[in-house]
Amino acid sequence: GGVGVQTMDGQFGMRLKGRVMTDAALVQDAVPNVKKGEVKDRLGSAAELRSVRLGLEGWFYGDWEYQLEVDFAGDDTNVGDAWLGYSGFDRSRIRVGAIKEPFGLEEQTSALNTTFMEPALPGALVPGRNVGVAYDTHGESWSLALGLFGEGLDDGDDNDVGDEGWGGGFRATYAPIAGARRALHLGLAANYRTYGANPDYEDSRLRLRSRPESHVADTWLLDTDDDLVAVDAAARLGLEAAAVLGAFSLQGEYLQASVTRGDGQQDLLFDGYYAYASWFLTGESRNYDARHGEFDRIRPLRNFGRGGPGAWEFGLRYSALDLEDGDIEGGVARNFTLGVNWYLNPQLRLMANYIWVDTEPDAFGNDNDPRILQLRAQYDF
Amino acid sequence: GGVGVQTMDGQFGMRLKGRVMTDAALVQDAVPNVKKGEVKDRLGSAAELRSVRLGLEGWFYGDWEYQLEVDFAGDDTNVGDAWLGYSGFDRSRIRVGAIKEPFGLEEQTSALNTTFMEPALPGALVPGRNVGVAYDTHGESWSLALGLFGEGLDDGDDNDVGDEGWGGGFRATYAPIAGARRALHLGLAANYRTYGANPDYEDSRLRLRSRPESHVADTWLLDTDDDLVAVDAAARLGLEAAAVLGAFSLQGEYLQASVTRGDGQQDLLFDGYYAYASWFLTGESRNYDARHGEFDRIRPLRNFGRGGPGAWEFGLRYSALDLEDGDIEGGVARNFTLGVNWYLNPQLRLMANYIWVDTEPDAFGNDNDPRILQLRAQYDF
Amino acid sequence: GGVGVQTMDGQFGMRLKGRVMTDAALVQDAVPNVKKGEVKDRLGSAAELRSVRLGLEGWFYGDWEYQLEVDFAGDDTNVGDAWLGYSGFDRSRIRVGAIKEPFGLEEQTSALNTTFMEPALPGALVPGRNVGVAYDTHGESWSLALGLFGEGLDDGDDNDVGDEGWGGGFRATYAPIAGARRALHLGLAANYRTYGANPDYEDSRLRLRSRPESHVADTWLLDTDDDLVAVDAAARLGLEAAAVLGAFSLQGEYLQASVTRGDGQQDLLFDGYYAYASWFLTGESRNYDARHGEFDRIRPLRNFGRGGPGAWEFGLRYSALDLEDGDIEGGVARNFTLGVNWYLNPQLRLMANYIWVDTEPDAFGNDNDPRILQLRAQYDF
């Protein structure tokens, strides 16, 4: 995929990349979200471009590399990875720019390669992509990444008052088994971020929220909204495990965020977890990369349209997230998702997810239990 | 134009595209637009970047193709065509993503190739580009396109409540004559879209509006504004005809939108039409493509700057739009436009349009009859 | 840097470009900005992507050239240079599109090549990039540019009422000495822009403002805010001088804006200046281009990482800006900046600036004298 060029001596090179994901969702049995007497939203059937991304990656003078991605889907343009890296060291790399903080297995895996259309519910607890410095190193069966970060890409603007928050953390992974079709992955991540604890500043607010594992059916069913104010700090913890055994694989994570607040407010703890199984009818194996502790692109054994069936994958996921603690009523949800993926070739994937949502209650105090059928056509180059 | 690469076997390829259009307008005799006692706007002289577009198109594994366009002009970034297509069938293609709904001759023709700077007034009635699935097929002298679509690219976000509207339609064209310099084009399109008929939801509003065939002199002279609420559905009809006879050509369309509303409100009908003639002083012929029922790029017989004059085209257009019916007072307009195009080479075109606007009344109840001289420098690659 | 292609005959070509700048700032001793009893902002420590830019430049049919740049940093996407040019004349060129108005030495020099991270304080007085037409010509030791421009890229939209403002101006430079490591530069620019003098229209407001030479520590310390209304016209004047003597160089500018207003308000004059010295420890020389009157990219004598040190540059700048006159109290500031630049190779530069800010008072009436340490990692291709 993509188009790349490089100099004869390999010292300079560049590659152009892109992706488009088109989604549609059918929603059944959603109840309106009423907050303070006002209908704020209701989960609904819809179609959207989920991602429209262009990117460039390249290297120069041998040891320097860069990545630059922009996503045009939705109302805003969002910068994705945008970093400069130096990899002249042995098996390690230092990067500066906009980088995903090292935290979470599903978070670190490219959305092109995840088994389900959207991250599981506890994805609400990851720190996401911020501007900072990161270092990573690896062996054949382990990886370590650590970083120090300012705030997100759309901050640093007129609305900020005073110092930004700062955060840092690490992620370590180890694979006791790291073979081509047989792997065992273990991961641990911790992250700490300051928010300033100022009751009057927007920068001291922390908002944790989650859609019902559907982006196109666009509602934050779980949401701490504006209630988490005067936040001093959030300490995040992530535990990961995954196993690949031929065409079969398992994956699970437990994520936690401990929040301390100023003004004598009590400490809070929010957490969630998920576990899923995946199986390839056509015999492929999930493509584990032990040197980065993540999963890579699936390549069908026989592409579709050349007499082959492509690759067919079936997945079943259970996930849970609890955004209720103390005075914060952000909702609780437990989802079941059945997924079917058809990889026609390495660049093209059709996906179908059927999600049973079970909130008790959601952020609006309702017992809102919709079911969502969502479809995706995804290609990248 | 553009830069493309492909593999030796032709199975994979990519092409980089771009365009910039720079406009300026001089406006005479415009009256201020006063609504509810407040001056909302007044047509004025100005300069702007009308379009700043980058795009990629490509194909992979032979039968799969994609297109991805982003336009950066104005305050917002807008995704243009962004679709994945399969053309492994005989003379037909299926696409998914952001696609122009199949409706209207001027609408389907790329803005790079239209005779006048902006679409005629009835362009206010086309459904535009939405996210969905489309199928098209063709013979040597006919084309058929049909599609099913959700909503636009900037929807599906926090403001939506409940289900989006859905729409679908077809466009069929036939060319009894389909030669290189002699063609006769006939077209028919129908389109139906639901809006939910909910008096409280923004999604059930339909806004039809039109600038005076000038984008840079930026005012919606005809505009149903927020008045069309609780819309149940809109049924659109389009009739097209065009003829090419050497350097001379004619083109015309009639477009209609029938609107049904809930809450016991009466049904409405809005319509418009245009007709124009074009003539190439330098002998070129408008470039009709019978397999898609649209007009393609003009290639001057002798480019300018190599001793040649480029291509010189003169056009005269009459257009009319009526957005008044029942309780809706969106205005009525009739425009005359005189256009001169200078194609210096296939990539570069300078345009001048002089527009006599005749509203009676415009959306603000005024008899606003400005004249607009507008200029464009357009190149693409 | 970058990747370019061209046809064998050199008549067509294209080059892909990009840049990313990542900044971080530590701020000491800033006081809160209180205006009308409300804390509006406070300079604070932060990190940000300063620039994330993609661009294409190319030429076609020999004499036609274009440039198209988009920057994705911050909340908005901004079009940079986006123009079409004809250079078929001898030593001269005409361009149409979005172009920096010809004014100011630091303004004309690409941010990739300036000695300090941000323009000096009087940069608040330059007219910036607008949509229009420009002509430039040059000899071996002089340049002349002139242009006529409408408004900026994000104007021409719904908020505008009536005619836009128009502006025009010229910049002339002369280099009595124009050698490779020895140069003397003199420059003069004048610019005139109309604003309509309408007390009710936003288009007749002029806002002059400046950050404290730090973008990431994001506050407009000097700011005329909404106070400059009913502006009739602004006449700008710029004087430039620079000298290069081997590894040592000097540069300075004086900029002035004379503002006339309607409604019988008094005339106003705002001005500022800066001067700086630069010295390369490693022996490089600032790269003066006498045919455009600007400074180009630094190429280290020996790149870092191949046994060489890269290029090390030290700079010291003094700058001043006075936005107070008559009834307008936009503040007064004088800054000292110490800068260190490490050019690892022609594409990669690390920068550190330490800024002593001295306002008396700032736009909020405070004696706000923070010190700022800011860092940048910059690469382009």
XYZ file of C-alpha atoms in Angstrom, chain A residues 11-338:
328
model
C 19.530 7.599 3.537
C 16.384 9.536 2.523
C 12.875 8.305 1.884
C 9.220 9.242 2.081
C 5.919 7.416 1.918
C 2.430 8.811 1.302
C -0.393 7.172 3.242
C -4.134 7.496 3.490
C -7.245 5.852 4.847
C -11.004 6.220 4.590
C -13.515 4.515 6.885
C -17.215 4.808 6.055
C -19.684 3.750 8.764
C -23.411 3.243 9.069
C -25.439 2.277 12.137
C -28.950 1.089 12.848
C -30.070 1.702 16.426
C -32.975 -0.018 18.175
C -34.681 0.713 21.494
C -32.709 3.807 22.541
C -34.412 6.105 25.045
C -34.047 9.918 24.892
C -31.338 11.452 27.062
C -33.009 13.992 29.308
C -30.809 16.071 31.599
C -32.134 18.967 33.680
C -35.473 18.686 31.874
C -33.969 19.129 28.417
C -33.725 16.466 25.715
C -30.006 16.614 25.007
C -29.664 13.800 22.536
C -30.838 10.366 21.542
C -28.840 7.569 19.999
C -29.905 7.350 16.377
C -29.302 5.560 13.113
C -26.863 7.393 10.879
C -24.062 7.192 8.335
C -20.723 8.993 8.493
C -17.171 9.124 7.348
C -15.439 7.787 10.438
C -11.938 8.609 9.294
C -10.485 10.427 6.273
C -6.793 10.548 6.861
C -3.762 11.588 4.879
C -0.246 11.045 6.102
C 3.383 11.234 5.248
C 6.209 9.329 6.853
C 9.830 9.450 5.968
C 13.412 9.485 7.060
C 16.445 11.618 6.326
C 20.172 11.419 6.968
C 19.611 7.777 7.821
C 18.762 7.986 11.512
C 16.064 10.669 11.538
C 12.457 9.771 10.907
C 9.132 11.590 10.957
C 5.441 10.954 10.767
C 2.701 13.452 9.954
C -0.986 12.501 9.864
C -4.101 14.636 9.520
C -7.680 13.400 9.789
C -10.439 15.338 8.024
C -13.512 13.402 9.187
C -16.130 15.200 11.260
C -16.473 18.925 11.778
C -12.869 19.495 12.766
C -9.551 18.648 11.223
C -7.426 16.705 13.683
C -3.702 16.196 13.647
C -2.803 12.587 14.408
C 0.776 11.459 14.843
C 3.089 14.355 14.065
C 6.543 13.676 15.392
C 10.241 13.780 14.691
C 12.287 10.806 15.845
C 15.900 9.834 16.205
C 16.654 6.141 15.976
C 20.426 6.233 15.728
C 20.677 4.364 19.026
C 20.675 0.594 19.251
C 17.091 -0.760 19.329
C 15.674 2.441 20.729
C 14.228 5.709 19.616
C 13.435 9.161 20.956
C 10.569 11.185 19.536
C 9.190 14.694 19.986
C 5.817 15.995 18.780
C 2.230 14.776 18.931
C 2.343 11.177 20.116
C -0.091 8.749 21.742
C 0.890 8.464 25.396
C 2.174 4.910 26.049
C -0.873 3.336 27.665
C -3.215 0.501 26.725
C -3.036 -2.363 24.202
C -6.148 -1.486 22.176
C -5.109 2.189 22.287
C -1.636 1.463 20.906
C -2.982 -0.754 18.133
C -3.854 1.182 14.970
C -7.592 1.481 14.341
C -6.825 -0.168 10.991
C -5.961 -3.389 12.826
C -8.294 -3.622 15.836
C -10.682 -6.570 15.910
C -13.769 -4.440 16.605
C -14.886 -1.206 15.002
C -14.412 0.911 18.128
C -12.316 0.552 21.283
C -13.978 -1.156 24.233
C -15.737 0.998 26.863
C -12.676 1.413 29.143
C -11.000 3.305 26.305
C -12.607 6.298 28.037
C -9.788 6.104 30.590
C -6.734 6.374 28.303
C -4.795 9.659 28.223
C -4.730 9.774 24.407
C -2.448 11.763 22.111
C -0.583 14.760 23.477
C 2.401 16.971 22.678
C 5.604 15.835 24.313
C 8.709 13.696 24.288
C 8.765 9.902 24.256
C 11.443 7.263 24.443
C 10.988 3.629 23.471
C 13.239 0.601 23.405
C 12.695 -3.087 22.830
C 14.110 -6.567 22.680
C 12.841 -9.489 20.654
C 10.192 -10.275 23.269
C 9.729 -7.076 25.233
C 9.117 -3.356 24.819
C 9.364 -0.325 27.055
C 8.025 3.135 26.252
C 8.009 6.207 28.457
C 7.126 9.822 27.917
C 6.511 13.294 29.281
C 3.656 15.284 27.795
C 1.932 18.653 27.845
C -1.675 18.905 26.783
C -3.556 17.930 23.665
C -3.335 19.304 20.185
C -6.226 21.703 20.369
C -5.099 23.304 23.593
C -2.585 26.028 24.246
C -5.096 28.512 22.869
C -7.013 31.494 24.060
C -9.161 29.558 26.493
C -6.240 28.391 28.563
C -5.448 30.259 31.704
C -2.001 29.912 33.199
C 0.097 26.781 33.077
C -1.080 23.707 31.196
C -1.242 20.382 32.929
C 1.634 17.964 32.491
C 1.620 14.206 32.420
C 3.950 11.298 32.091
C 3.982 7.563 32.194
C 5.352 4.321 30.906
C 4.182 1.115 29.284
C 6.084 -2.158 29.506
C 5.222 -5.335 27.629
C 6.665 -8.823 27.760
C 5.905 -11.832 25.568
C 6.972 -15.157 27.116
C 5.912 -16.669 23.779
C 6.471 -14.587 20.651
C 6.128 -16.816 17.617
C 4.519 -16.249 14.237
C 1.265 -18.021 15.045
C 1.647 -18.489 18.795
C 2.119 -15.627 21.244
C 1.492 -14.649 24.847
C 1.449 -10.936 25.678
C 1.575 -9.280 29.093
C 1.521 -5.514 29.595
C 1.618 -2.964 32.379
C 1.214 0.802 32.097
C 1.044 3.665 34.566
C 0.380 7.324 33.911
C 0.165 10.435 36.073
C -1.217 13.812 35.030
C -1.681 17.110 36.871
C -4.670 19.401 36.342
C -3.923 22.360 38.634
C -6.787 21.891 41.142
C -8.157 25.360 40.424
C -11.962 25.437 40.857
C -12.324 28.379 38.444
C -10.186 27.139 35.546
C -11.439 25.003 32.697
C -7.983 23.407 32.567
C -8.673 21.844 35.971
C -11.705 19.980 34.675
C -11.406 16.347 33.720
C -14.071 14.845 31.512
C -14.280 11.076 31.211
C -16.857 9.827 28.742
C -17.704 6.993 26.415
C -19.955 6.338 23.472
C -21.636 2.902 23.439
C -18.758 1.478 21.329
C -20.354 3.189 18.331
C -19.042 6.482 16.964
C -21.613 6.937 14.228
C -24.526 6.507 16.657
C -23.175 9.544 18.331
C -24.029 9.946 22.009
C -21.904 9.996 25.147
C -23.961 7.473 27.114
C -21.449 7.513 29.960
C -20.163 10.977 30.795
C -18.834 12.809 33.832
C -19.695 16.008 31.927
C -18.647 19.219 33.740
C -18.881 17.677 37.168
C -15.227 16.766 37.717
C -13.841 20.201 38.645
C -10.832 21.403 40.636
C -9.022 18.210 39.733
C -5.546 17.976 41.196
C -4.300 14.858 39.437
C -5.292 11.609 37.776
C -3.232 8.437 38.198
C -3.952 5.795 35.583
C -3.123 2.102 35.653
C -3.425 -0.410 32.816
C -3.062 -4.177 32.827
C -2.998 -6.108 29.542
C -2.970 -9.738 28.452
C -3.371 -11.444 25.100
C -2.769 -14.885 23.651
C -2.590 -16.133 20.068
C -2.947 -19.815 19.241
C -3.109 -20.213 15.490
C -6.392 -18.881 14.169
C -7.669 -18.340 17.704
C -6.815 -15.475 20.030
C -7.818 -13.891 23.335
C -7.274 -10.326 24.539
C -8.197 -8.397 27.667
C -7.385 -5.251 29.623
C -8.171 -3.661 32.962
C -7.889 0.168 33.089
C -8.246 2.395 36.115
C -8.151 6.150 36.819
C -7.708 7.487 40.367
C -8.667 11.132 40.620
C -7.663 13.500 43.428
C -9.365 16.864 43.757
C -8.758 20.113 45.628
C -11.312 22.010 47.726
C -11.487 19.113 50.197
C -13.420 16.936 47.783
C -13.100 13.180 48.185
C -10.845 11.020 46.030
C -12.458 9.031 43.228
C -11.766 5.841 41.331
C -13.170 4.940 37.912
C -12.385 1.684 36.157
C -13.309 -0.697 33.398
C -12.233 -3.845 31.645
C -12.871 -5.914 28.559
C -12.099 -9.370 27.252
C -12.591 -10.797 23.798
C -12.021 -13.862 21.667
C -11.277 -13.870 17.942
C -11.178 -16.704 15.446
C -10.269 -16.800 11.761
C -12.453 -19.171 9.798
C -9.940 -18.967 6.961
C -6.947 -19.898 9.083
C -5.083 -16.589 9.435
C -3.520 -15.659 12.743
C -3.577 -12.296 14.520
C -0.276 -10.635 13.744
C 1.494 -9.957 17.059
C 4.522 -7.633 17.135
C 6.456 -8.422 20.315
C 8.912 -5.570 19.784
C 6.152 -2.984 20.158
C 3.624 -4.981 22.175
C 0.816 -4.468 19.668
C -1.047 -6.167 16.821
C -0.282 -5.445 13.161
C -2.094 -5.711 9.861
C -3.846 -8.945 8.824
C -2.796 -10.352 5.461
C -5.308 -12.874 4.039
C -3.801 -16.190 3.049
C -5.621 -15.851 -0.275
C -6.993 -12.467 -1.345
C -10.572 -12.197 -2.501
C -11.155 -11.754 -6.212
C -8.293 -13.995 -7.277
C -10.240 -17.166 -6.574
C -9.645 -16.767 -2.847
C -12.095 -16.037 -0.032
C -10.085 -13.286 1.671
C -9.834 -13.641 5.448
C -12.929 -14.076 7.636
C -12.692 -13.249 11.337
C -15.309 -13.641 14.078
C -15.033 -11.921 17.444
C -17.002 -11.706 20.677
C -16.254 -8.990 23.237
C -17.516 -8.210 26.719
C -16.668 -4.819 28.178
C -17.575 -2.820 31.252
C -17.005 0.730 32.469
C -17.978 2.366 35.758
C -17.934 6.196 35.818
C -19.815 6.434 39.107
C -18.034 7.177 42.362
C -18.744 9.499 45.266
C -20.678 12.532 44.019
C -19.963 11.775 40.347
C -22.736 10.026 38.451
C -21.267 9.387 35.022
C -23.064 6.088 34.502
C -22.253 2.381 34.340
C -22.374 0.179 31.246
C -21.737 -3.402 30.192
C -21.641 -4.231 26.497
C -21.588 -7.443 24.471
C -20.358 -7.139 20.891
C -20.415 -9.714 18.127
